[in-house]
Amino acid sequence: MKKILYFNFLAIILTYVSLLYQKNILVARIVVDKLEKVEVIAGGFPLQFLIDGETSPVGSISINPLFIFIGMDQFVFLNFFIDYLFWISILFAFSMIVKKYRIV
């Protein structure tokens, strides 16, 4: 049980740290009475789960957890969950390799 909690905690931390990986993506936004694709910055790896919001300063995403929950930036829960599953599977695979070869 303790190992499962440890893996979950590490996966959430790694998912949060993945916000440091930022790139520009195209999103649909209303620009002067019509819907257009606009290039904005987004963070997360392998999928971007935090997208620069319309009310936040341009060209920045808020890594502060409080601002994420306030809603200045757009939080995509499905992408966050997929990133979390990615990191927990990486941790599990690493754990199995270490256990098999007794590396550490």
CSV table of C-alpha atoms in Angstrom, one decimal:
chain,number,residue,atom,x,y,z
A,1,MET,CA,0.0,0.0,0.0
A,2,LYS,CA,2.8,2.4,0.9
A,3,LYS,CA,4.5,1.7,-2.5
A,4,ILE,CA,1.3,2.5,-4.4
A,5,LEU,CA,1.0,5.8,-2.6
A,6,TYR,CA,4.6,6.6,-3.2
A,7,PHE,CA,4.3,5.9,-6.9
A,8,ASN,CA,1.1,8.1,-7.1
A,9,PHE,CA,2.8,10.9,-5.3
A,10,LEU,CA,5.9,10.8,-7.5
A,11,ALA,CA,3.7,10.6,-10.7
A,12,ILE,CA,1.8,13.7,-9.7
A,13,ILE,CA,5.0,15.5,-8.9
A,14,LEU,CA,6.5,14.5,-12.3
A,15,THR,CA,3.3,15.5,-14.1
A,16,TYR,CA,3.5,18.9,-12.4
A,17,VAL,CA,7.2,19.4,-13.1
A,18,SER,CA,6.5,18.6,-16.8
A,19,LEU,CA,4.9,22.0,-17.0
A,20,LEU,CA,8.4,23.3,-17.4
A,21,TYR,CA,8.3,21.8,-20.9
A,22,GLN,CA,6.4,24.5,-22.9
A,23,LYS,CA,5.7,24.9,-26.6
A,24,ASN,CA,3.4,26.8,-28.9
A,25,ILE,CA,0.2,25.2,-30.0
A,26,LEU,CA,-2.8,26.4,-32.1
A,27,VAL,CA,-6.1,26.9,-30.3
A,28,ALA,CA,-9.5,28.3,-31.5
A,29,ARG,CA,-10.2,31.7,-30.0
A,30,ILE,CA,-12.6,34.6,-30.8
A,31,VAL,CA,-10.6,37.4,-32.5
A,32,VAL,CA,-12.6,40.4,-33.5
A,33,ASP,CA,-16.0,38.8,-34.1
A,34,LYS,CA,-14.8,35.6,-35.7
A,35,LEU,CA,-13.2,32.3,-34.6
A,36,GLU,CA,-9.6,31.9,-35.6
A,37,LYS,CA,-6.7,29.6,-34.8
A,38,VAL,CA,-4.3,31.5,-32.5
A,39,GLU,CA,-0.8,30.4,-31.5
A,40,VAL,CA,-0.5,30.3,-27.7
A,41,ILE,CA,2.0,28.7,-25.2
A,42,ALA,CA,1.1,25.5,-23.4
A,43,GLY,CA,2.8,23.3,-20.9
A,44,GLY,CA,3.0,19.6,-20.1
A,45,PHE,CA,4.7,16.5,-21.4
A,46,PRO,CA,3.8,14.3,-23.3
A,47,LEU,CA,0.5,16.2,-23.8
A,48,GLN,CA,0.0,19.8,-23.0
A,49,PHE,CA,-2.6,20.1,-20.2
A,50,LEU,CA,-2.2,23.8,-19.3
A,51,ILE,CA,-2.9,26.3,-22.0
A,52,ASP,CA,-2.3,30.0,-21.8
A,53,GLY,CA,-5.7,31.6,-21.0
A,54,GLU,CA,-7.3,34.6,-22.5
A,55,THR,CA,-7.2,36.5,-19.2
A,56,SER,CA,-3.6,35.6,-18.2
A,57,PRO,CA,-0.6,37.6,-19.4
A,58,VAL,CA,0.3,36.8,-23.0
A,59,GLY,CA,3.0,34.3,-23.6
A,60,SER,CA,3.1,32.8,-20.1
A,61,ILE,CA,1.4,29.9,-18.2
A,62,SER,CA,1.1,30.1,-14.5
A,63,ILE,CA,3.0,27.2,-12.8
A,64,ASN,CA,1.7,28.4,-9.4
A,65,PRO,CA,-0.9,25.7,-8.4
A,66,LEU,CA,-3.2,28.4,-6.9
A,67,PHE,CA,-3.4,30.2,-10.2
A,68,ILE,CA,-4.1,26.9,-12.0
A,69,PHE,CA,-7.2,26.4,-9.8
A,70,ILE,CA,-8.3,30.0,-10.0
A,71,GLY,CA,-8.6,29.5,-13.8
A,72,MET,CA,-6.4,32.1,-15.3
A,73,ASP,CA,-5.1,29.5,-17.7
A,74,GLN,CA,-7.1,26.7,-19.4
A,75,PHE,CA,-6.6,23.3,-17.6
A,76,VAL,CA,-7.4,20.2,-19.7
A,77,PHE,CA,-8.1,17.4,-17.3
A,78,LEU,CA,-8.1,14.6,-19.8
A,79,ASN,CA,-4.6,15.5,-21.0
A,80,PHE,CA,-3.5,15.9,-17.3
A,81,PHE,CA,-4.8,12.4,-16.6
A,82,ILE,CA,-3.1,10.9,-19.6
A,83,ASP,CA,0.2,12.6,-18.6
A,84,TYR,CA,-0.3,11.2,-15.1
A,85,LEU,CA,-0.8,7.7,-16.5
A,86,PHE,CA,2.3,8.1,-18.6
A,87,TRP,CA,4.5,9.1,-15.7
A,88,ILE,CA,3.1,6.4,-13.4
A,89,SER,CA,3.8,3.8,-16.1
A,90,ILE,CA,7.4,5.1,-16.5
A,91,LEU,CA,7.9,4.8,-12.8
A,92,PHE,CA,6.4,1.3,-12.7
A,93,ALA,CA,8.6,0.2,-15.6
A,94,PHE,CA,11.7,1.6,-13.9
A,95,SER,CA,10.8,-0.2,-10.7
A,96,MET,CA,10.4,-3.5,-12.5
A,97,ILE,CA,13.8,-3.0,-14.2
A,98,VAL,CA,15.5,-2.2,-10.9
A,99,LYS,CA,13.8,-5.2,-9.2
A,100,LYS,CA,14.8,-7.5,-12.1
A,101,TYR,CA,18.5,-6.4,-12.4
A,102,ARG,CA,19.0,-5.2,-8.8
A,103,ILE,CA,20.6,-2.0,-10.1
A,104,VAL,CA,20.0,0.0,-6.9
